[in-house]
Short mmCIF file of C-alpha atoms in Angstrom, two decimals:
data_model
loop_
_atom_site.label_atom_id
_atom_site.label_comp_id
_atom_site.label_asym_id
_atom_site.label_seq_id
_atom_site.Cartn_x
_atom_site.Cartn_y
_atom_site.Cartn_z
CA UNK A 291 68.68 221.51 168.80
CA UNK A 292 70.67 219.25 166.43
CA UNK A 293 68.75 216.06 165.63
CA UNK A 294 70.11 212.58 167.15
CA UNK A 295 70.83 209.93 164.40
CA UNK A 296 68.60 207.53 165.84
CA UNK A 297 65.33 209.86 166.00
CA UNK A 298 62.79 209.43 163.03
CA UNK A 299 63.54 211.36 160.10
CA UNK A 300 60.05 212.46 159.89
CA UNK A 301 59.92 213.26 163.40
CA UNK A 302 58.83 217.03 163.95
CA UNK A 303 59.83 217.53 167.39
CA UNK A 304 62.98 218.84 168.62
CA UNK A 305 64.99 215.45 168.15
CA UNK A 306 64.34 215.18 164.64
CA UNK A 307 66.57 216.24 161.75
CA UNK A 308 64.23 219.10 160.51
CA UNK A 309 65.02 220.83 163.80
CA UNK A 310 68.62 221.64 162.17
CA UNK A 311 66.88 224.18 160.37
CA UNK A 312 65.80 226.29 163.43
CA UNK A 313 69.35 225.81 164.98
CA UNK A 314 71.60 226.19 162.33
CA UNK A 315 71.54 229.33 159.80
CA UNK A 316 73.96 229.02 156.91
CA UNK A 317 74.30 232.18 154.74
CA UNK A 318 76.00 231.51 151.28
CA UNK A 319 76.30 234.94 150.57
CA UNK A 320 78.84 235.30 153.57
CA UNK A 321 82.67 235.86 153.20
CA UNK A 322 83.24 232.61 155.39
CA UNK A 323 82.71 229.00 154.02
CA UNK A 324 79.59 226.93 154.78
CA UNK A 325 82.07 224.40 156.58
CA UNK A 326 83.27 227.20 158.54
CA UNK A 327 80.06 228.69 159.24
CA UNK A 328 78.95 225.06 160.71
CA UNK A 329 82.17 224.66 162.59
CA UNK A 330 81.72 228.14 164.30
CA UNK A 331 77.78 227.64 165.04
CA UNK A 332 78.35 224.02 166.55
CA UNK A 333 81.33 225.07 168.65
CA UNK A 334 79.49 228.07 169.98
CA UNK A 335 76.42 225.81 170.85
CA UNK A 336 78.59 223.39 172.94
CA UNK A 337 80.56 226.17 174.76
CA UNK A 338 77.00 227.83 175.47
CA UNK A 339 75.75 224.42 176.84
CA UNK A 340 73.00 224.38 174.20
CA UNK A 341 74.52 220.94 173.13
CA UNK A 342 75.16 219.03 176.22
CA UNK A 343 78.16 216.48 176.61
CA UNK A 344 77.68 213.04 175.22
CA UNK A 345 74.75 214.31 173.20
CA UNK A 346 74.59 212.35 170.03
CA UNK A 347 74.65 214.16 166.80
CA UNK A 348 73.40 213.60 163.22
CA UNK A 349 75.75 211.55 160.78
CA UNK A 350 77.31 213.80 158.08
CA UNK A 351 75.10 212.49 155.52
CA UNK A 352 71.92 213.42 157.58
CA UNK A 353 73.41 216.74 158.28
CA UNK A 354 73.97 217.47 154.79
CA UNK A 355 70.62 216.48 153.73
CA UNK A 356 68.63 218.38 156.33
CA UNK A 357 70.91 221.71 155.54
CA UNK A 358 71.06 221.43 151.87
CA UNK A 359 74.64 221.27 151.43
CA UNK A 360 77.28 218.92 149.99
CA UNK A 361 78.07 215.79 152.30
CA UNK A 362 82.09 217.11 151.78
CA UNK A 363 81.07 220.19 153.80
CA UNK A 364 79.52 218.47 156.66
CA UNK A 365 82.42 215.86 156.93
CA UNK A 366 84.95 218.85 156.75
CA UNK A 367 83.09 220.35 159.44
CA UNK A 368 82.99 217.40 161.78
CA UNK A 369 86.67 216.92 161.04
CA UNK A 370 87.45 220.28 162.22
CA UNK A 371 85.38 219.97 165.32
CA UNK A 372 86.81 216.54 166.21
CA UNK A 373 90.53 218.15 165.69
CA UNK A 374 90.05 220.71 168.40
CA UNK A 375 88.07 218.24 170.90
CA UNK A 376 84.62 219.73 170.63
CA UNK A 377 82.94 216.53 169.34
CA UNK A 378 84.17 212.72 169.29
CA UNK A 379 84.07 210.72 166.08
CA UNK A 380 83.37 207.16 166.42
CA UNK A 381 83.91 204.35 164.03
CA UNK A 382 80.47 203.42 162.26
CA UNK A 383 78.58 205.41 164.74
CA UNK A 384 77.15 208.75 165.10
CA UNK A 385 79.47 211.81 166.63
CA UNK A 386 78.72 212.81 170.44
CA UNK A 387 79.49 216.09 171.85
CA UNK A 388 82.77 215.88 173.91
CA UNK A 389 82.73 216.47 177.54
CA UNK A 390 83.59 220.52 177.31
CA UNK A 391 82.68 222.70 180.30
CA UNK A 392 79.95 225.19 179.17
CA UNK A 393 80.24 228.57 179.47
CA UNK A 394 77.85 231.50 180.45
CA UNK A 395 76.68 233.54 177.35
CA UNK A 396 74.23 233.32 174.50
CA UNK A 397 71.09 231.41 175.68
CA UNK A 398 72.74 230.75 178.92
CA UNK A 399 73.48 233.92 179.88
CA UNK A 400 70.38 234.14 182.01
CA UNK A 401 72.04 231.47 184.27
CA UNK A 402 75.37 233.92 184.59
CA UNK A 403 75.74 235.92 187.74
CA UNK A 404 74.39 239.44 187.47
CA UNK A 405 76.89 242.15 187.82
CA UNK A 406 79.95 239.90 187.29
CA UNK A 407 83.17 241.78 187.98
CA UNK A 408 85.41 242.94 184.94
CA UNK A 409 88.82 241.34 184.31
CA UNK A 410 90.98 242.08 187.01
CA UNK A 411 94.07 244.03 185.92
CA UNK A 412 97.53 243.97 187.41
CA UNK A 413 98.54 246.55 190.22
CA UNK A 414 100.91 248.24 187.40
CA UNK A 415 98.20 248.60 184.95
CA UNK A 416 96.10 250.34 187.67
CA UNK A 417 98.77 252.55 188.50
CA UNK A 418 99.32 253.48 184.94
CA UNK A 419 95.61 254.22 184.28
CA UNK A 420 95.54 256.59 187.35
CA UNK A 421 98.24 258.71 185.51
CA UNK A 422 96.95 258.76 182.02
CA UNK A 423 93.52 260.54 181.61
CA UNK A 424 90.75 258.85 179.72
CA UNK A 425 90.36 261.56 177.17
CA UNK A 426 94.02 261.46 176.38
CA UNK A 427 94.01 257.66 176.01
CA UNK A 428 91.10 257.97 173.68
CA UNK A 429 92.89 260.47 171.49
CA UNK A 430 96.03 257.95 171.49
CA UNK A 431 93.70 255.21 170.20
CA UNK A 432 92.37 257.08 167.21
CA UNK A 433 93.41 255.27 164.19
CA UNK A 434 94.20 258.46 162.40
CA UNK A 435 97.21 260.58 162.54
CA UNK A 436 96.85 264.25 163.25
CA UNK A 437 99.32 267.13 162.87
CA UNK A 438 97.24 270.12 164.16
CA UNK A 439 98.48 273.45 165.58
CA UNK A 440 99.57 273.24 168.33
CA UNK A 441 100.34 269.62 168.49
CA UNK A 442 103.25 268.50 170.86
CA UNK A 443 106.09 266.26 170.11
CA UNK A 444 105.48 266.36 166.27
CA UNK A 445 108.19 267.10 163.69
CA UNK A 446 107.82 269.39 160.46
CA UNK A 447 107.68 266.58 157.65
CA UNK A 448 107.80 269.20 155.05
CA UNK A 449 111.57 269.78 156.15
CA UNK A 450 112.62 266.21 156.24
CA UNK A 451 114.99 265.30 153.24
CA UNK A 452 112.49 262.36 152.06
CA UNK A 453 114.21 261.55 148.94
CA UNK A 454 117.79 261.23 150.77
CA UNK A 455 116.27 258.81 153.54
CA UNK A 456 114.47 257.00 150.83
CA UNK A 457 117.77 256.24 149.07
CA UNK A 458 119.54 255.07 152.30
CA UNK A 459 116.86 252.90 153.02
CA UNK A 460 116.74 251.40 149.46
CA UNK A 461 120.37 251.07 149.34
CA UNK A 462 120.78 249.20 152.49
CA UNK A 463 117.89 246.76 151.55
CA UNK A 464 119.62 246.06 148.35
CA UNK A 465 123.05 245.13 150.25
CA UNK A 466 121.44 243.28 152.89
CA UNK A 467 123.49 240.38 153.70
CA UNK A 468 122.31 236.98 155.28
CA UNK A 469 124.32 238.03 158.33
CA UNK A 470 122.35 241.35 158.49
CA UNK A 471 119.21 239.69 158.33
CA UNK A 472 120.14 237.52 161.16
CA UNK A 473 121.55 240.23 163.32
CA UNK A 474 120.44 239.87 166.74
CA UNK A 475 122.53 242.23 169.03
CA UNK A 476 120.80 243.37 172.22
CA UNK A 477 122.45 246.50 171.98
CA UNK A 478 121.64 247.14 168.16
CA UNK A 479 123.59 247.41 165.02
CA UNK A 480 127.13 248.21 165.46
CA UNK A 481 127.13 250.73 162.61
CA UNK A 482 124.36 252.76 163.84
CA UNK A 483 125.99 252.59 167.50
CA UNK A 484 129.28 254.22 165.80
CA UNK A 485 127.37 256.65 164.17
CA UNK A 486 125.49 257.81 167.26
CA UNK A 487 128.28 257.96 169.46
CA UNK A 488 130.24 260.37 166.85
CA UNK A 489 127.07 262.26 166.78
CA UNK A 490 126.71 263.06 170.63
CA UNK A 491 130.20 263.49 170.94
CA UNK A 492 130.08 266.40 168.63
CA UNK A 493 126.89 267.71 169.57
CA UNK A 494 126.67 266.85 173.19
CA UNK A 495 130.14 266.52 174.24
CA UNK A 496 129.57 263.12 175.27
CA UNK A 497 132.78 260.57 175.84
CA UNK A 498 132.00 256.79 175.86
CA UNK A 499 132.64 253.89 173.99
CA UNK A 500 130.62 252.04 171.27
CA UNK A 501 130.31 249.03 173.91
CA UNK A 502 128.21 251.58 176.03
CA UNK A 503 125.66 252.31 173.36
CA UNK A 504 122.29 250.74 173.08
CA UNK A 505 119.65 251.43 170.30
CA UNK A 506 116.28 251.55 171.54
CA UNK A 507 112.59 251.92 170.48
CA UNK A 508 112.64 255.61 170.81
CA UNK A 509 113.39 257.47 173.95
CA UNK A 510 110.30 255.77 175.56
CA UNK A 511 111.97 252.53 174.83
CA UNK A 512 115.07 253.55 176.61
CA UNK A 513 113.22 255.14 179.56
CA UNK A 514 111.23 251.78 180.03
CA UNK A 515 114.36 249.76 179.96
CA UNK A 516 116.18 251.94 182.42
CA UNK A 517 113.06 251.25 184.81
CA UNK A 518 113.02 247.73 184.34
CA UNK A 519 116.73 247.35 184.98
CA UNK A 520 117.16 250.07 187.74
CA UNK A 521 113.83 250.13 189.83
CA UNK A 522 112.25 247.35 192.22
CA UNK A 523 108.81 247.83 193.35
CA UNK A 524 108.51 250.26 196.07
CA UNK A 525 111.69 252.50 194.97
CA UNK A 526 111.89 256.05 194.75
CA UNK A 527 112.26 257.73 191.62
CA UNK A 528 112.86 261.45 190.95
CA UNK A 529 110.83 263.14 187.99
CA UNK A 530 110.74 266.61 187.00
CA UNK A 531 107.62 268.56 188.05
CA UNK A 532 105.91 269.60 185.71
CA UNK A 533 106.95 266.89 183.54
CA UNK A 534 105.84 264.31 180.82
CA UNK A 535 102.92 261.96 181.87
CA UNK A 536 104.77 259.18 179.94
CA UNK A 537 107.68 259.28 182.32
CA UNK A 538 105.43 259.19 185.40
CA UNK A 539 103.39 256.36 183.96
CA UNK A 540 106.56 254.29 183.02
CA UNK A 541 107.82 254.60 186.87
CA UNK A 542 104.24 253.53 187.92
CA UNK A 543 104.41 250.58 185.66
CA UNK A 544 107.72 249.51 187.12
CA UNK A 545 106.02 249.52 190.52
CA UNK A 546 108.05 252.30 191.59
CA UNK A 547 107.00 255.52 193.31
CA UNK A 548 107.58 258.69 191.20
CA UNK A 549 108.35 261.70 193.69
CA UNK A 550 107.74 265.11 191.75
CA UNK A 551 110.61 267.61 192.16
CA UNK A 552 109.69 271.00 191.26
CA UNK A 553 111.48 272.73 188.46
CA UNK A 554 112.18 276.41 188.33
CA UNK A 555 114.18 278.93 186.12
CA UNK A 556 117.43 277.05 186.82
CA UNK A 557 115.95 273.64 186.40
CA UNK A 558 115.48 270.87 188.86
CA UNK A 559 115.46 271.98 192.35
CA UNK A 560 117.96 269.25 193.72
CA UNK A 561 117.94 270.92 197.34
CA UNK A 562 114.18 269.70 197.26
CA UNK A 563 114.85 266.34 196.05
CA UNK A 564 117.71 265.58 198.56
CA UNK A 565 115.28 267.25 201.56
CA UNK A 566 114.55 264.54 203.95
CA UNK A 567 110.82 265.23 204.40
CA UNK A 568 109.82 267.35 201.05
CA UNK A 569 111.88 264.84 198.68
CA UNK A 570 113.57 261.56 198.74
CA UNK A 571 117.19 261.72 199.59
CA UNK A 572 117.46 257.74 199.13
CA UNK A 573 116.06 257.60 195.71
CA UNK A 574 117.26 254.99 193.29
CA UNK A 575 116.96 256.89 190.18
CA UNK A 576 116.60 260.80 189.09
CA UNK A 577 115.10 261.47 185.74
CA UNK A 578 116.02 264.68 184.53
CA UNK A 579 116.36 266.79 181.35
CA UNK A 580 119.22 269.21 181.88
CA UNK A 581 119.09 270.65 178.30
CA UNK A 582 115.40 271.40 177.77
CA UNK A 583 112.91 270.44 180.68
CA UNK A 584 109.40 269.45 179.23
CA UNK A 585 107.14 271.62 179.43
CA UNK A 586 108.75 274.54 181.00
CA UNK A 587 111.70 274.61 178.81
CA UNK A 588 114.23 275.18 181.86
CA UNK A 589 117.85 274.53 181.25
CA UNK A 590 119.78 272.88 184.23
CA UNK A 591 122.44 275.52 185.22
CA UNK A 592 126.01 274.27 185.58
CA UNK A 593 125.77 274.76 189.49
CA UNK A 594 122.73 272.43 189.76
CA UNK A 595 124.27 269.99 187.51
CA UNK A 596 127.05 269.74 189.87
CA UNK A 597 124.97 269.58 192.86
CA UNK A 598 122.81 266.73 191.31
CA UNK A 599 126.00 264.66 190.35
CA UNK A 600 127.30 265.12 193.78
CA UNK A 601 123.74 263.89 195.26
CA UNK A 602 123.94 260.86 193.12
CA UNK A 603 127.22 259.89 194.14
CA UNK A 604 126.52 260.18 197.85
CA UNK A 605 123.45 258.48 197.51
CA UNK A 606 124.43 255.50 195.37
CA UNK A 607 121.65 256.54 192.66
CA UNK A 608 121.63 256.56 189.06
CA UNK A 609 121.00 259.88 186.84
CA UNK A 610 118.99 259.26 183.71
CA UNK A 611 119.46 262.23 181.45
CA UNK A 612 116.74 262.80 178.91
CA UNK A 613 117.67 264.75 175.89
CA UNK A 614 114.54 265.23 174.25
CA UNK A 615 115.30 268.39 171.98
CA UNK A 616 118.77 269.32 173.54
CA UNK A 617 119.99 270.17 170.01
CA UNK A 618 117.35 272.84 169.36
CA UNK A 619 118.95 275.47 171.37
CA UNK A 620 118.26 279.08 170.32
CA UNK A 621 120.01 281.26 172.79
CA UNK A 622 123.85 280.09 173.34
CA UNK A 623 125.38 276.94 172.58
CA UNK A 624 123.94 273.91 174.19
CA UNK A 625 125.50 272.97 177.29
CA UNK A 626 127.27 269.53 177.06
CA UNK A 627 125.67 266.47 178.45
CA UNK A 628 126.12 265.39 182.02
CA UNK A 629 128.39 262.52 180.62
CA UNK A 630 130.59 265.19 179.69
CA UNK A 631 131.22 266.83 183.01
CA UNK A 632 134.42 265.77 184.42
CA UNK A 633 133.61 264.88 187.92
CA UNK A 634 135.56 262.03 189.52
CA UNK A 635 133.56 258.93 189.74
CA UNK A 636 130.31 260.45 189.15
CA UNK A 637 129.91 259.87 185.47
CA UNK A 638 129.70 256.08 185.92
CA UNK A 639 126.27 257.03 187.61
CA UNK A 640 124.69 258.83 184.18
CA UNK A 641 122.77 257.02 181.47
CA UNK A 642 122.17 259.36 178.52
CA UNK A 643 118.95 258.97 176.81
CA UNK A 644 118.16 260.56 173.12
CA UNK A 645 115.96 260.11 170.48
CA UNK A 646 115.47 260.77 166.42
CA UNK A 647 111.63 260.69 166.51
CA UNK A 648 111.47 264.41 167.37
CA UNK A 649 113.83 265.77 164.52
CA UNK A 650 112.91 263.09 161.94
CA UNK A 651 109.35 261.50 162.65
CA UNK A 652 107.78 259.57 165.50
CA UNK A 653 106.80 256.38 163.24
CA UNK A 654 110.71 255.93 162.86
CA UNK A 655 110.72 254.68 166.77
CA UNK A 656 114.71 254.95 166.98
CA UNK A 657 116.34 256.22 170.09
CA UNK A 658 119.55 255.57 172.22
CA UNK A 659 121.07 255.23 175.31
CA UNK A 660 124.68 255.53 176.65
CA UNK A 661 125.11 253.59 180.05
CA UNK A 662 127.98 253.29 182.22
CA UNK A 663 130.42 250.36 181.63
CA UNK A 664 129.14 248.84 184.79
CA UNK A 665 125.87 248.71 183.61
CA UNK A 666 126.16 247.39 180.25
CA UNK A 667 125.93 243.57 180.84
CA UNK A 668 122.79 244.10 183.12
CA UNK A 669 120.94 246.17 180.96
CA UNK A 670 121.84 243.89 177.73
CA UNK A 671 120.64 240.97 179.77
CA UNK A 672 117.51 242.68 180.50
CA UNK A 673 117.06 243.78 176.88
CA UNK A 674 117.71 240.17 175.64
CA UNK A 675 115.32 238.67 178.02
CA UNK A 676 112.37 241.02 176.99
CA UNK A 677 112.66 242.81 173.52
CA UNK A 678 115.06 243.26 170.61
CA UNK A 679 116.36 246.14 169.04
CA UNK A 680 114.53 247.73 166.18
CA UNK A 681 114.51 246.61 162.60
CA UNK A 682 118.41 246.34 161.30
CA UNK A 683 117.21 247.77 157.98
CA UNK A 684 116.15 251.20 159.42
CA UNK A 685 119.18 251.05 161.99
CA UNK A 686 121.57 250.75 158.69
CA UNK A 687 119.90 253.47 156.78
CA UNK A 688 119.98 256.03 159.35
CA UNK A 689 123.53 255.17 160.16
CA UNK A 690 124.15 256.27 156.61
CA UNK A 691 121.91 259.17 156.98
CA UNK A 692 124.12 260.42 159.85
CA UNK A 693 127.53 259.13 158.58
CA UNK A 694 126.88 261.27 155.05
CA UNK A 695 126.14 264.57 156.88
CA UNK A 696 122.32 264.54 156.11
CA UNK A 697 121.24 264.44 159.81
CA UNK A 698 123.52 267.37 160.78
CA UNK A 699 122.32 269.75 157.74
CA UNK A 700 118.76 268.70 158.47
CA UNK A 701 119.05 269.67 162.24
CA UNK A 702 120.70 273.16 161.26
CA UNK A 703 117.76 273.44 158.91
CA UNK A 704 115.19 272.45 161.63
CA UNK A 705 116.76 274.70 164.38
CA UNK A 706 116.46 278.01 162.12
CA UNK A 707 112.87 277.20 161.14
CA UNK A 708 111.78 276.24 165.09
CA UNK A 709 113.39 279.59 166.04
CA UNK A 710 111.71 281.44 163.25
CA UNK A 711 108.29 280.12 164.20
CA UNK A 712 108.79 280.64 167.83
CA UNK A 713 109.56 284.48 167.59
CA UNK A 714 106.48 284.63 165.25
CA UNK A 715 104.19 282.87 167.75
CA UNK A 716 105.12 284.74 170.52
CA UNK A 717 104.71 288.22 168.68
CA UNK A 718 101.25 287.14 167.44
CA UNK A 719 100.20 285.93 170.81
CA UNK A 720 101.44 288.95 172.61
CA UNK A 721 99.28 291.04 170.13
CA UNK A 722 96.08 288.97 170.67
CA UNK A 723 96.04 287.59 174.16
CA UNK A 724 94.67 289.37 177.02
CA UNK A 725 96.96 290.94 179.76
CA UNK A 726 96.04 288.31 182.10
CA UNK A 727 97.71 285.67 179.90
CA UNK A 728 101.43 285.17 179.80
CA UNK A 729 103.43 283.29 177.36
CA UNK A 730 106.92 281.98 178.52
CA UNK A 731 109.44 281.90 175.84
CA UNK A 732 111.64 278.88 175.55
CA UNK A 733 115.33 279.29 175.01
CA UNK A 734 115.04 275.94 173.12
CA UNK A 735 112.93 273.01 171.90
CA UNK A 736 109.53 273.21 170.23
CA UNK A 737 107.15 273.92 172.98
CA UNK A 738 105.99 276.86 174.86
CA UNK A 739 103.61 277.38 177.73
CA UNK A 740 100.99 280.00 178.65
CA UNK A 741 99.97 280.83 182.19
CA UNK A 742 96.29 281.09 182.52
CA UNK A 743 94.53 283.30 185.16
CA UNK A 744 94.05 281.24 188.65
CA UNK A 745 90.65 279.32 188.57
CA UNK A 746 90.40 278.74 184.97
CA UNK A 747 89.89 275.23 183.86
CA UNK A 748 92.70 274.70 181.38
CA UNK A 749 91.16 271.25 180.45
CA UNK A 750 87.98 272.88 179.25
CA UNK A 751 89.91 275.37 177.14
CA UNK A 752 91.88 272.49 175.37
CA UNK A 753 88.52 270.86 174.60
CA UNK A 754 87.23 274.01 173.17
CA UNK A 755 90.33 274.45 171.03
CA UNK A 756 89.83 270.96 169.87
CA UNK A 757 86.37 271.50 168.86
CA UNK A 758 87.59 274.31 166.74
CA UNK A 759 90.46 272.32 164.93
CA UNK A 760 93.36 273.28 167.40
CA UNK A 761 95.31 270.92 169.69
CA UNK A 762 96.97 271.69 172.90
CA UNK A 763 97.82 270.17 176.34
CA UNK A 764 96.62 271.24 179.63
CA UNK A 765 99.69 272.48 181.82
CA UNK A 766 97.70 271.32 184.85
CA UNK A 767 98.18 267.51 184.19
CA UNK A 768 101.73 267.72 183.75
CA UNK A 769 102.01 269.09 187.36
CA UNK A 770 102.19 265.86 189.45
CA UNK A 771 102.45 267.66 193.16
CA UNK A 772 100.61 270.71 194.85
CA UNK A 773 99.98 272.05 198.25
CA UNK A 774 96.89 270.57 199.55
CA UNK A 775 95.39 274.05 199.86
CA UNK A 776 96.11 275.23 196.46
CA UNK A 777 94.87 274.12 193.03
CA UNK A 778 97.20 273.19 190.15
CA UNK A 779 98.03 276.02 188.15
CA UNK A 780 96.06 276.36 184.87
CA UNK A 781 98.00 276.73 181.44
CA UNK A 782 98.62 275.54 178.20
CA UNK A 783 101.39 273.59 176.61
CA UNK A 784 101.59 274.75 172.88
CA UNK A 785 103.98 272.96 170.17
CA UNK A 786 104.89 275.10 167.26
CA UNK A 787 107.99 273.12 165.57
CA UNK A 788 105.80 271.07 163.11
CA UNK A 789 103.36 273.85 161.67
CA UNK A 790 104.05 276.38 158.79
CA UNK A 791 103.81 280.22 159.68
CA UNK A 792 100.20 280.81 158.12
CA UNK A 793 98.73 277.83 160.30
CA UNK A 794 100.30 279.06 163.25
CA UNK A 795 98.92 282.69 162.88
CA UNK A 796 95.42 281.22 162.16
CA UNK A 797 95.90 278.89 165.52
CA UNK A 798 96.86 281.59 167.51
CA UNK A 799 93.65 283.70 166.48
CA UNK A 800 91.69 280.76 167.40
CA UNK A 801 93.48 280.48 170.70
CA UNK A 802 93.08 283.85 171.63
CA UNK A 803 89.43 283.95 170.68
CA UNK A 804 88.64 280.73 173.21
CA UNK A 805 91.07 281.96 175.85
CA UNK A 806 89.28 285.49 175.77
CA UNK A 807 85.81 283.71 175.95
CA UNK A 808 86.90 281.31 178.65
CA UNK A 809 88.06 284.34 181.01
CA UNK A 810 84.93 286.25 180.16
CA UNK A 811 82.87 283.39 181.34
CA UNK A 812 85.03 282.82 184.40
CA UNK A 813 84.41 286.64 185.11
CA UNK A 814 80.66 286.22 185.10
CA UNK A 815 80.70 283.38 187.27
#
């Protein structure tokens, strides 16, 4: 225990100065200064109840002599402890411990209640935790970035024109003005908003004004903003089934209820969503991917698009159109955006969401959303009250990259490479995989799915692949709803757009070996 000032200097007991040697341990080789070590150790002793309130401490001179440090070190430590209220310094008298409530821990841990409950999280956090599997979260928390076949949602960085992008960033950094540095528009930089509008007008047939464009932190930032602006706790929201876990989690995080609507070869089953018992006819929002449903690759047909927009008009709902990889269409030209459909009064209920992270690189974290005029001010208010738009420098550089035609040229090159890799991978999987496994060829995007035999554990297959250096996603986890009597259909989700042909071929051989082994083990059981 730290000694009291009035105790005898030669006292060997716990109240003498020599007791400081047993209580304080200073490491002269540690990165922290001696004064900082003194502050940390004395503060911990107070918080843990080892030093009780009103306990008298030795003078700075006595403490320095006992510990073999300079008096300046002891004075600095006492001043720091007095500044944060740990001790009280008194004129011409020894300092005393302040009246700080002790906490359980350290030497007083034995007094703590056994089996104390973990910190309580919000209902929103618990809802999200129920959606995101623990092993997926562990993978997301890994500090190293990985790009292994068949990773999903990854671009091919070898195709990216890095030098051109570097010039755009450097030029904008040199030209940045004070007004640019202070820009705080909730919707984002006007120059990039104009470039985005021109791009989607050409590529997706979108007709809107610059005032309707918001720059977001990727497509997920736009989805989160939509959830906060449109959904109240308990509201129903349609989501595609199968569909991305992140979308399901975003809806739950808003306190709303995701309603899985099945997806078939023609896209979202609007009739199921509008059914009184099987769906949610009064849902507030419908999240759909008309150009490319993940992971099935299904394309929402024109008849289903009209049906969806008609339902939204009757129900007073908003349709959030998520365009993940709509431009990567291999068979035929891309269908126009829902915003391009000329249906009287219904266009005012569509929000178009897009991203540049898939075509460029995820670390860019730049996406956009185009909202109806009636929602511009509410969404802007929600944005201003919570987050801001991404860094102006990246926005300005990306605007130049688009305006100068570099993005359009990059997309053409990306589309050609992605289609070539899809055809190569499908041919190789068809040659190597057993007949019980069916590969579904996507008409666009950079992901394909494999249907595995019923009863196979696709999560175990994914884990076996990971052990051999190959990534994949289990299809069963993307399926939210199923009949009570039927298990989720097993399958694999494979990304192929980010990987060169030799790597895809090698990964296909590993995949075929793992799947064949899993089928054989399932047959033996």
